[in-house]
PDB file of C-alpha atoms in Angstrom:
ATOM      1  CA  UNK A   1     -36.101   3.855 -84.003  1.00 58.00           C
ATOM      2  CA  UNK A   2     -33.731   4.072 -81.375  1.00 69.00           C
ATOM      3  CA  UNK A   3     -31.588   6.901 -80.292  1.00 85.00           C
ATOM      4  CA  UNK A   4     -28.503   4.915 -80.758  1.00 91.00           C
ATOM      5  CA  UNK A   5     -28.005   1.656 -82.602  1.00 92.00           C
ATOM      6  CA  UNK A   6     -24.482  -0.407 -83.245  1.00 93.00           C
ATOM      7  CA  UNK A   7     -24.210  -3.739 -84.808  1.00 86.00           C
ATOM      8  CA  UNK A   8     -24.576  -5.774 -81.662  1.00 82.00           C
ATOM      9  CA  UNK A   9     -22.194  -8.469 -83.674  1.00 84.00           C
ATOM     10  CA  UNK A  10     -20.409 -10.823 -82.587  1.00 90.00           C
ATOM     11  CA  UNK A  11     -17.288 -10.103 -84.664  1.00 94.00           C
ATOM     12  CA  UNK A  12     -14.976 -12.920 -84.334  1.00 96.00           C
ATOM     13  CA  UNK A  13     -11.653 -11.982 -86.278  1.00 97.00           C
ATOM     14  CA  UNK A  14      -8.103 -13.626 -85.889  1.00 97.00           C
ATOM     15  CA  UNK A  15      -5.222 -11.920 -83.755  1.00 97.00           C
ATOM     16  CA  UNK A  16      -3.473  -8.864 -86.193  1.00 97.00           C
ATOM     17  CA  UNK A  17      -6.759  -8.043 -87.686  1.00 97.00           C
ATOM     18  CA  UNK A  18      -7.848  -4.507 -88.254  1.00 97.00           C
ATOM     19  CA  UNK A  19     -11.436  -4.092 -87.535  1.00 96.00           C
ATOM     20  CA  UNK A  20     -14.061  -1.405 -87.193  1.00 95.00           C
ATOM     21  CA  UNK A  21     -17.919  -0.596 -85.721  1.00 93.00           C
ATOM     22  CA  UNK A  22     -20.168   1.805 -86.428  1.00 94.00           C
ATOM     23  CA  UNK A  23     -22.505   3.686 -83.842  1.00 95.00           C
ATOM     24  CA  UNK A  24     -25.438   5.303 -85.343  1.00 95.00           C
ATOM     25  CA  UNK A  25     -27.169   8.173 -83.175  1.00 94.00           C
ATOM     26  CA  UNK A  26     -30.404   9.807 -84.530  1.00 92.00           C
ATOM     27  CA  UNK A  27     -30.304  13.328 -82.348  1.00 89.00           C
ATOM     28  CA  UNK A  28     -28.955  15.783 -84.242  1.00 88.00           C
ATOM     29  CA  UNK A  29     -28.296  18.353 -81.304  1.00 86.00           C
ATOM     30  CA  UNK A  30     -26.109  15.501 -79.525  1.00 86.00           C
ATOM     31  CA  UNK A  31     -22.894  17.433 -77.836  1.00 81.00           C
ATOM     32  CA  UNK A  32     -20.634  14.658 -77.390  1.00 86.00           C
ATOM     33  CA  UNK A  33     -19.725  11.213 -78.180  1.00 91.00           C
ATOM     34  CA  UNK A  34     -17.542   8.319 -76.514  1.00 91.00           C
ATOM     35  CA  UNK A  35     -16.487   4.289 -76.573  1.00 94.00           C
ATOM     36  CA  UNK A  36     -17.011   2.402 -73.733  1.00 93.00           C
ATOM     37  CA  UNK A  37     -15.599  -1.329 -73.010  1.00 95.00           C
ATOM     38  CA  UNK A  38     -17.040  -3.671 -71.282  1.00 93.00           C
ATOM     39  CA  UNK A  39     -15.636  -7.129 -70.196  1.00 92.00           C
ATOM     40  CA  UNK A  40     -17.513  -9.937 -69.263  1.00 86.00           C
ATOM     41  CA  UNK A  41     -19.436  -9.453 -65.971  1.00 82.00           C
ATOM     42  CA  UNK A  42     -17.812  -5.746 -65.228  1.00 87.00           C
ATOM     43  CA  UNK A  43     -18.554  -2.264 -65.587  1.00 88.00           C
ATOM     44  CA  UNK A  44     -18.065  -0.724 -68.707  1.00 90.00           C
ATOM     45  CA  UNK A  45     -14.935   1.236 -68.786  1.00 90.00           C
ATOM     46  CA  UNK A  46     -14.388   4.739 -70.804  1.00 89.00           C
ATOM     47  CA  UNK A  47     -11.828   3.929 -73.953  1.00 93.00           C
ATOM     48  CA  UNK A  48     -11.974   7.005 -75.954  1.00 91.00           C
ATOM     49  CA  UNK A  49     -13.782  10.351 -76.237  1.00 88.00           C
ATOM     50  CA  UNK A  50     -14.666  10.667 -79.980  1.00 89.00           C
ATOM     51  CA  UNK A  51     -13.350  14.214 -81.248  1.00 76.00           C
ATOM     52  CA  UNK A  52     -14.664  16.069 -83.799  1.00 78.00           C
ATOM     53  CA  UNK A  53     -11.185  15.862 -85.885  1.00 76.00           C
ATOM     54  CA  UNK A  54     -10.887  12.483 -84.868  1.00 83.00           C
ATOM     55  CA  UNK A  55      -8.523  11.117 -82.750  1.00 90.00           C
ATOM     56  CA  UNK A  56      -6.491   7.998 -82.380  1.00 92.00           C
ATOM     57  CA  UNK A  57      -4.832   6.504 -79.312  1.00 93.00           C
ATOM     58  CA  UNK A  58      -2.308   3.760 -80.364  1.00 96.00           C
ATOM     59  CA  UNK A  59      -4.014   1.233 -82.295  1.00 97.00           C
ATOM     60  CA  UNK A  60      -7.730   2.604 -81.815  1.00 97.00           C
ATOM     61  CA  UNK A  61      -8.786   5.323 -83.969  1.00 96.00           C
ATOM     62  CA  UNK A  62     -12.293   6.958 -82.971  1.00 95.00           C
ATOM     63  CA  UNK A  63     -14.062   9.535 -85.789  1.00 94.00           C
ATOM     64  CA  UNK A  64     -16.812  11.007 -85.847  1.00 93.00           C
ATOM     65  CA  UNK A  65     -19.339  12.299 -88.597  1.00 92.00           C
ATOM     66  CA  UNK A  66     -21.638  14.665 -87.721  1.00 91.00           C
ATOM     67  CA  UNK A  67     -23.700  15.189 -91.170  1.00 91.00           C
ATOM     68  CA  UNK A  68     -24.440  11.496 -91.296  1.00 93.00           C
ATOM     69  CA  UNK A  69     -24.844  11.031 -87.819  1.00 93.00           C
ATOM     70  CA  UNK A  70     -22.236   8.228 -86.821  1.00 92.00           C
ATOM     71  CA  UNK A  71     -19.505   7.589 -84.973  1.00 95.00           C
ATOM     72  CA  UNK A  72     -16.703   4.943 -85.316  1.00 95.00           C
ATOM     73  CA  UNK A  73     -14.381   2.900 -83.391  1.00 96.00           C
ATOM     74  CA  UNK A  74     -11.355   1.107 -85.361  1.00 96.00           C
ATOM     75  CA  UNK A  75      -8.566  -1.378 -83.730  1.00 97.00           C
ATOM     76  CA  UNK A  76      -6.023  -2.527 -85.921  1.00 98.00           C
ATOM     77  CA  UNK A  77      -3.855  -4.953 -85.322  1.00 98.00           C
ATOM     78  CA  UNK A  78      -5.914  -6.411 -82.504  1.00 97.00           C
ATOM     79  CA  UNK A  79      -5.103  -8.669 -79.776  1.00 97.00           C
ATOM     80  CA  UNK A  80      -6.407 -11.309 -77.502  1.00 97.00           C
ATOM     81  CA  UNK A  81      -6.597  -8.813 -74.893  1.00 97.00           C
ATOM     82  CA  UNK A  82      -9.326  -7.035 -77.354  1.00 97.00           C
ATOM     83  CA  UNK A  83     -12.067  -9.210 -77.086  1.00 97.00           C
ATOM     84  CA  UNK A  84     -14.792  -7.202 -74.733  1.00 95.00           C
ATOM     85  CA  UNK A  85     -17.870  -5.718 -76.188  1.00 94.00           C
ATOM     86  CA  UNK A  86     -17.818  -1.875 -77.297  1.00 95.00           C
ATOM     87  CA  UNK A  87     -20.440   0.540 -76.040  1.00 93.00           C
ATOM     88  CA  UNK A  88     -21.004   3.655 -78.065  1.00 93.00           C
ATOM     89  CA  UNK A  89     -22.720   6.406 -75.742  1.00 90.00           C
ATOM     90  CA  UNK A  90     -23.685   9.108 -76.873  1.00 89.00           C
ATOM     91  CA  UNK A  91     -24.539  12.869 -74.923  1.00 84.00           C
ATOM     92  CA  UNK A  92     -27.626  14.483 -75.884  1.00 79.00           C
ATOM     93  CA  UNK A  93     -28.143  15.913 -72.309  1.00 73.00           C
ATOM     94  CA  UNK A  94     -28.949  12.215 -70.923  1.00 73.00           C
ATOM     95  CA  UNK A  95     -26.421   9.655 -71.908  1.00 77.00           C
ATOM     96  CA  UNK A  96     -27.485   7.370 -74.165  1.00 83.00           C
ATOM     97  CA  UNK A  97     -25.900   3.896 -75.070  1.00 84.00           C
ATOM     98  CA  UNK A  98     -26.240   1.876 -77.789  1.00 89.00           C
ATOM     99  CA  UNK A  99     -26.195  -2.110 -76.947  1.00 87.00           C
ATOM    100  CA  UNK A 100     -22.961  -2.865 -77.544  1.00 91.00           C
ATOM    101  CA  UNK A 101     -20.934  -4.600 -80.201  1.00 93.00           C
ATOM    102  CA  UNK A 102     -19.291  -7.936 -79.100  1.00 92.00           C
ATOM    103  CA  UNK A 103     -15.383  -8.477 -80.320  1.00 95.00           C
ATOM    104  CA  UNK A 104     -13.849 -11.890 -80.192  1.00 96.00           C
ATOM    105  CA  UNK A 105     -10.557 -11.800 -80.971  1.00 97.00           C
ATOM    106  CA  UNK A 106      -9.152 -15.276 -81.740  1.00 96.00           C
ATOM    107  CA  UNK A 107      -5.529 -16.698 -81.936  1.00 95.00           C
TER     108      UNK A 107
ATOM    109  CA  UNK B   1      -9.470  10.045 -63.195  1.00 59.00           C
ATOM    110  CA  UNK B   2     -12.229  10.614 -61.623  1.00 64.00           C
ATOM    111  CA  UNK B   3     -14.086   7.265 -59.873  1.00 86.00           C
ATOM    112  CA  UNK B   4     -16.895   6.332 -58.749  1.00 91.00           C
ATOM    113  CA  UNK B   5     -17.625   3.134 -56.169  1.00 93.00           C
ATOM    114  CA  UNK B   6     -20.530   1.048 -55.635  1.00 95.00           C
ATOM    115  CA  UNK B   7     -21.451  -1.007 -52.805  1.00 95.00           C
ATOM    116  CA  UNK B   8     -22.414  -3.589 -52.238  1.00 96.00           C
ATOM    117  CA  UNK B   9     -20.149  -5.802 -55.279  1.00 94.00           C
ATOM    118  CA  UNK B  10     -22.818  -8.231 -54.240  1.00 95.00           C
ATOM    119  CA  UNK B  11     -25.625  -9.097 -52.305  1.00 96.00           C
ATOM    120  CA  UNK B  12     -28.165 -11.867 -52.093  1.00 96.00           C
ATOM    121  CA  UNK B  13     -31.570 -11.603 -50.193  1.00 95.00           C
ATOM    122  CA  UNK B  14     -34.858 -13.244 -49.997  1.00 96.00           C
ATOM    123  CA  UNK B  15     -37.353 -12.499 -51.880  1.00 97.00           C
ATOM    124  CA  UNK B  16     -39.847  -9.708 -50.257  1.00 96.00           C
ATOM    125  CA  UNK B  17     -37.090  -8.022 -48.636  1.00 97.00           C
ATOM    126  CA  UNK B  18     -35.744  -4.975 -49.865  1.00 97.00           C
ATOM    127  CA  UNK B  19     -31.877  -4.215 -50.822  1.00 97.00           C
ATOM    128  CA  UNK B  20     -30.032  -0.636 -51.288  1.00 97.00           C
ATOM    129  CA  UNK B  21     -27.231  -0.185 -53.628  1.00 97.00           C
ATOM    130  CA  UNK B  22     -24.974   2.820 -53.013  1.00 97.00           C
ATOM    131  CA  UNK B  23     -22.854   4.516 -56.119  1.00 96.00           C
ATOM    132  CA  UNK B  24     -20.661   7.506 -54.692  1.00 94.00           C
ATOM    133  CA  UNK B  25     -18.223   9.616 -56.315  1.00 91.00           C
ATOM    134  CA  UNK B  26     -15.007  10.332 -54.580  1.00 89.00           C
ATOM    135  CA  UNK B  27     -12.937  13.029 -55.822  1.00 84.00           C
ATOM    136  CA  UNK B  28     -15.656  14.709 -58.056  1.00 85.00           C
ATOM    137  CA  UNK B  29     -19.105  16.335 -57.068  1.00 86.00           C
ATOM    138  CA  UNK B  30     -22.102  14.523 -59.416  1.00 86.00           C
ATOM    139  CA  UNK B  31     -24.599  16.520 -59.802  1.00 83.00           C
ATOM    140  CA  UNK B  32     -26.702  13.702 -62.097  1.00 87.00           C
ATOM    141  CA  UNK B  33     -25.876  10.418 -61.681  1.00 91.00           C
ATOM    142  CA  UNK B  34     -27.977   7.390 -63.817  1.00 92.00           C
ATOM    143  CA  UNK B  35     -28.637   3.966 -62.545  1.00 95.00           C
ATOM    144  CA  UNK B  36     -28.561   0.602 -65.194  1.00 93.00           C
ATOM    145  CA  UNK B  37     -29.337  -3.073 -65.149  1.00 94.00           C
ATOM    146  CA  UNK B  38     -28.128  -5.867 -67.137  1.00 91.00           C
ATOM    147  CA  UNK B  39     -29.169  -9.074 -67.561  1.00 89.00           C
ATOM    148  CA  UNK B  40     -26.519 -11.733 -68.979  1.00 83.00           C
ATOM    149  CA  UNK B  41     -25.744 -11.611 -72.273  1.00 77.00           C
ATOM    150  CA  UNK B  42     -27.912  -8.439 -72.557  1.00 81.00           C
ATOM    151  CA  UNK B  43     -26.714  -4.833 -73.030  1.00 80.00           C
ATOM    152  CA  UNK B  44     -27.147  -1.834 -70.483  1.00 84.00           C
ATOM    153  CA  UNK B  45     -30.533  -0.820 -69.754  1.00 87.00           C
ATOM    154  CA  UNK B  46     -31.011   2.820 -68.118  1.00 88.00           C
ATOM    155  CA  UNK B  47     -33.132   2.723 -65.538  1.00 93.00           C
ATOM    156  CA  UNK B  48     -33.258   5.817 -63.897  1.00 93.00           C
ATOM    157  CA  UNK B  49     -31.929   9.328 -64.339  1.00 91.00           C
ATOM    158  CA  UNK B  50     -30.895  10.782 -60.354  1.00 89.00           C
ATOM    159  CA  UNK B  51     -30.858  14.544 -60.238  1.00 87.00           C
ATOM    160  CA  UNK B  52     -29.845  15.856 -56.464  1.00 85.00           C
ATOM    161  CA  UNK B  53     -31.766  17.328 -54.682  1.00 84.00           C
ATOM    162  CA  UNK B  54     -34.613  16.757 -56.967  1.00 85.00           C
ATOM    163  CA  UNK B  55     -37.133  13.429 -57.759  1.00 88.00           C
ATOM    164  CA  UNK B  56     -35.380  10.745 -60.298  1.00 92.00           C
ATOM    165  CA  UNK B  57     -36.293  10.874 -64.167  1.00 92.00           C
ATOM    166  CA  UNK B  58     -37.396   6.865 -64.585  1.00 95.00           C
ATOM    167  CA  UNK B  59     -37.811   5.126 -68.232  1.00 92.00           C
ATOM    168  CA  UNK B  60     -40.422   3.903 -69.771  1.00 92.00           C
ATOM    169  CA  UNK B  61     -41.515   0.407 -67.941  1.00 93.00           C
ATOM    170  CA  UNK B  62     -39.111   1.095 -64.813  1.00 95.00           C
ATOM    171  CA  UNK B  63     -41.699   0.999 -61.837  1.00 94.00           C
ATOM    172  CA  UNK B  64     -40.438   4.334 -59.540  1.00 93.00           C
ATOM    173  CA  UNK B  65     -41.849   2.544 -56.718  1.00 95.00           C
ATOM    174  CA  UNK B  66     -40.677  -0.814 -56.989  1.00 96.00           C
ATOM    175  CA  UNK B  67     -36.762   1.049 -57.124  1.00 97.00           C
ATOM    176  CA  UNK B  68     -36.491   3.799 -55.457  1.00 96.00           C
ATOM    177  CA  UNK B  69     -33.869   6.414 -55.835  1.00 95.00           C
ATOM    178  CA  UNK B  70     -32.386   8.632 -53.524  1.00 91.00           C
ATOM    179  CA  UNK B  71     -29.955  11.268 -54.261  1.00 90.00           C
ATOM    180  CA  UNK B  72     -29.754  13.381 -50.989  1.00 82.00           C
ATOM    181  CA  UNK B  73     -25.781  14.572 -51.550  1.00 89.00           C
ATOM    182  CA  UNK B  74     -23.244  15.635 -54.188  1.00 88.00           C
ATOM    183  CA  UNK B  75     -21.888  12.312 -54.144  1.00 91.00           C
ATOM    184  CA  UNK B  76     -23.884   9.607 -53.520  1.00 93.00           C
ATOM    185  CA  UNK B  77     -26.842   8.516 -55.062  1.00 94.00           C
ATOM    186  CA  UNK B  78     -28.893   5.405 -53.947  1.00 95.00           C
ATOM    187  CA  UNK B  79     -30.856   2.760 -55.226  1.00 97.00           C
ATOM    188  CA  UNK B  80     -33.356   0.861 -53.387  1.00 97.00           C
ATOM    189  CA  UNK B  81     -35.294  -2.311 -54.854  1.00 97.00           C
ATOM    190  CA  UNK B  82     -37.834  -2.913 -52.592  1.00 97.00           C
ATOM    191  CA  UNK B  83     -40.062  -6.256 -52.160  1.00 96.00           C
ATOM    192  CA  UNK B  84     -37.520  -7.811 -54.447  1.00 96.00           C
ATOM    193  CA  UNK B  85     -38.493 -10.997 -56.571  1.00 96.00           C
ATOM    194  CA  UNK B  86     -36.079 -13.517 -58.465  1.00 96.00           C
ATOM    195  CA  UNK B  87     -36.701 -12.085 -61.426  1.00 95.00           C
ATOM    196  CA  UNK B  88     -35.012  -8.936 -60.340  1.00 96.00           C
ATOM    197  CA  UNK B  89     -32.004 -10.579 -60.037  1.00 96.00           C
ATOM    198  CA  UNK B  90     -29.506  -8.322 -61.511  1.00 95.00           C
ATOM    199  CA  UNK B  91     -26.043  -6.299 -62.368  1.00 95.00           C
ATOM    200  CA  UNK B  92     -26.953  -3.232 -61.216  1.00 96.00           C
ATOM    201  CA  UNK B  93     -24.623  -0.530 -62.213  1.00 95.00           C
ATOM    202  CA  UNK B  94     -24.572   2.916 -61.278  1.00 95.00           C
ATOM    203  CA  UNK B  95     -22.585   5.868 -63.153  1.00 91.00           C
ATOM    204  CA  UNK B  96     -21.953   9.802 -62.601  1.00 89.00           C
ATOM    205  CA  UNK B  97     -21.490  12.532 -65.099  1.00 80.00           C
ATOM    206  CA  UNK B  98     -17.398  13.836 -64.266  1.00 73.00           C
ATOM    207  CA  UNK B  99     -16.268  16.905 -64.428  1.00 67.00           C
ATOM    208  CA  UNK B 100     -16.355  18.672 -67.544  1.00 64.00           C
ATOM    209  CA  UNK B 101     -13.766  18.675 -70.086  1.00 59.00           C
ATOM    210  CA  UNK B 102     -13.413  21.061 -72.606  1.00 49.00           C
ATOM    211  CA  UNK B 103     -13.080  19.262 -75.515  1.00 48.00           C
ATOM    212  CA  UNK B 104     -14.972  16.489 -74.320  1.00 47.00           C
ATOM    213  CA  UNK B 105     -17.872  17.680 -72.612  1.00 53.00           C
ATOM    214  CA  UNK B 106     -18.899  15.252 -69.727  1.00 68.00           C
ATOM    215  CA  UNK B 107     -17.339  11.616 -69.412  1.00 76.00           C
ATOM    216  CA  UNK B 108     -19.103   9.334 -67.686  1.00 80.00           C
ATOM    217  CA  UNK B 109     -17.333   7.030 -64.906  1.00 86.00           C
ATOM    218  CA  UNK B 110     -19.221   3.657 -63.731  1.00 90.00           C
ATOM    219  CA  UNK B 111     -19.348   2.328 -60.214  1.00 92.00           C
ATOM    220  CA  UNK B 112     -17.835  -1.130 -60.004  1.00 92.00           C
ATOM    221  CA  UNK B 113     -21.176  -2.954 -60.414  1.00 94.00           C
ATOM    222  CA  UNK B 114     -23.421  -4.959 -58.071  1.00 95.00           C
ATOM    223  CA  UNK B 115     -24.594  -8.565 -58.483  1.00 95.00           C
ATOM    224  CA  UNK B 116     -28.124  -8.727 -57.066  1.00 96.00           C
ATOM    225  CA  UNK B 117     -29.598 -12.304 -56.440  1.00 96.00           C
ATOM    226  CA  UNK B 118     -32.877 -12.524 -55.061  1.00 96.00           C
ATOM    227  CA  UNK B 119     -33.797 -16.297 -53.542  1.00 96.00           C
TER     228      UNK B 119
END
């Protein structure tokens, strides 16, 4: 099993949609817990650290659930400007990533 | 934020030669920094753990002599693929483990990337 599996996708969903992924990490001792974006043919830039409270930063809302071992990422009302893929990575003392969810937002 | 710059953004060389890829951070000290490759269409791939000072952690089915990692200095780590073939024509990206925040923990920052093409 790997350490951290997402959905790899692609979600294709029309402008104004609300949408959400799920990140799945299997080491229970894991300290902390971020989303990544990455656009086509660049380096995969930090979005949001994932709190354990949660925590939400305009339309993206990160949470995180420690007893089932998941985190998630949710963008409402998404835009063109959206579409990227979304890496979950997750610190258990090495980072580790998941593969990456692919978002295609469409007019 | 802290950042973290790779170099070359691209390079191509023949095939047998060998090609080093710096990643440096420039306003933070890394102390670990962790080298990736991806292929199009394909997700990250860690490659290599770099410790300074000490030898590189490698994964499973990443040769340690075919890319060699250096990691001599607080901020820069390096990555050399030596006798290089097509088929390690690459994004190579590097990242470093920032300073620590408190609620947190350690964020990761990623170099810019580098396009390897072997011919």
């Amino acid at each position: 099993r790997k350490e951290v599996e997402q959905d790899p996708g692609p979600f294709n969903v029309p402008e104004g949609a609300t949408v959400a992924f799920n990140c799945t990490y299997s080491n229970s001792a894991s300290q902390s817990f971020f989303w990544y974006r990455q656009d086509c043919r660049k380096e995969p830039k930090l979005l949001m650290s994932v709190y354990s409270s949660g925590n939400e930063d305009g339309r993206f809302t990160a949470q995180l659930n420690r007893a089932s071992q998941y985190i998630s990422l949710l963008i409402r009302d998404s835009k063109l400007s959206d579409s990227a893929t979304y890496l979950c990575v997750v610190n258990e003392g090495d980072m580790r990533f998941g593969a990456g969810t692919r978002l295609t937002v469409k007019p | 934020g802290a950042v973290v710059s790779q170099h070359p953004s691209r390079v191509i060389c023949k095939s047998g030669t060998s090609v080093k890829i710096e990643c440096r951070s420039l306003d933070f000290q890394a102390t670990t920094m962790f080298w990736y490759r991806q292929f199009p269409k394909q997700s990250l791939m860690l490659m290599a753990t770099s410790n300074e000072g000490s030898k590189a952690t490698y994964e499973q089915g990443v040769e340690k002599d075919k890319f060699l990692i250096n990691h001599a200095s607080l901020t820069l780590s390096t990555l050399t693929v030596t006798s290089a073939h097509p088929e390690d024509s690459s994004f190579y990206i590097c990242s470093a483990r920032g300073p620590r925040d408190r609620a947190a923990g350690n964020t990761i920052y990623f170099g810019e990337g580098s396009w390897l093409t072997v011919v």
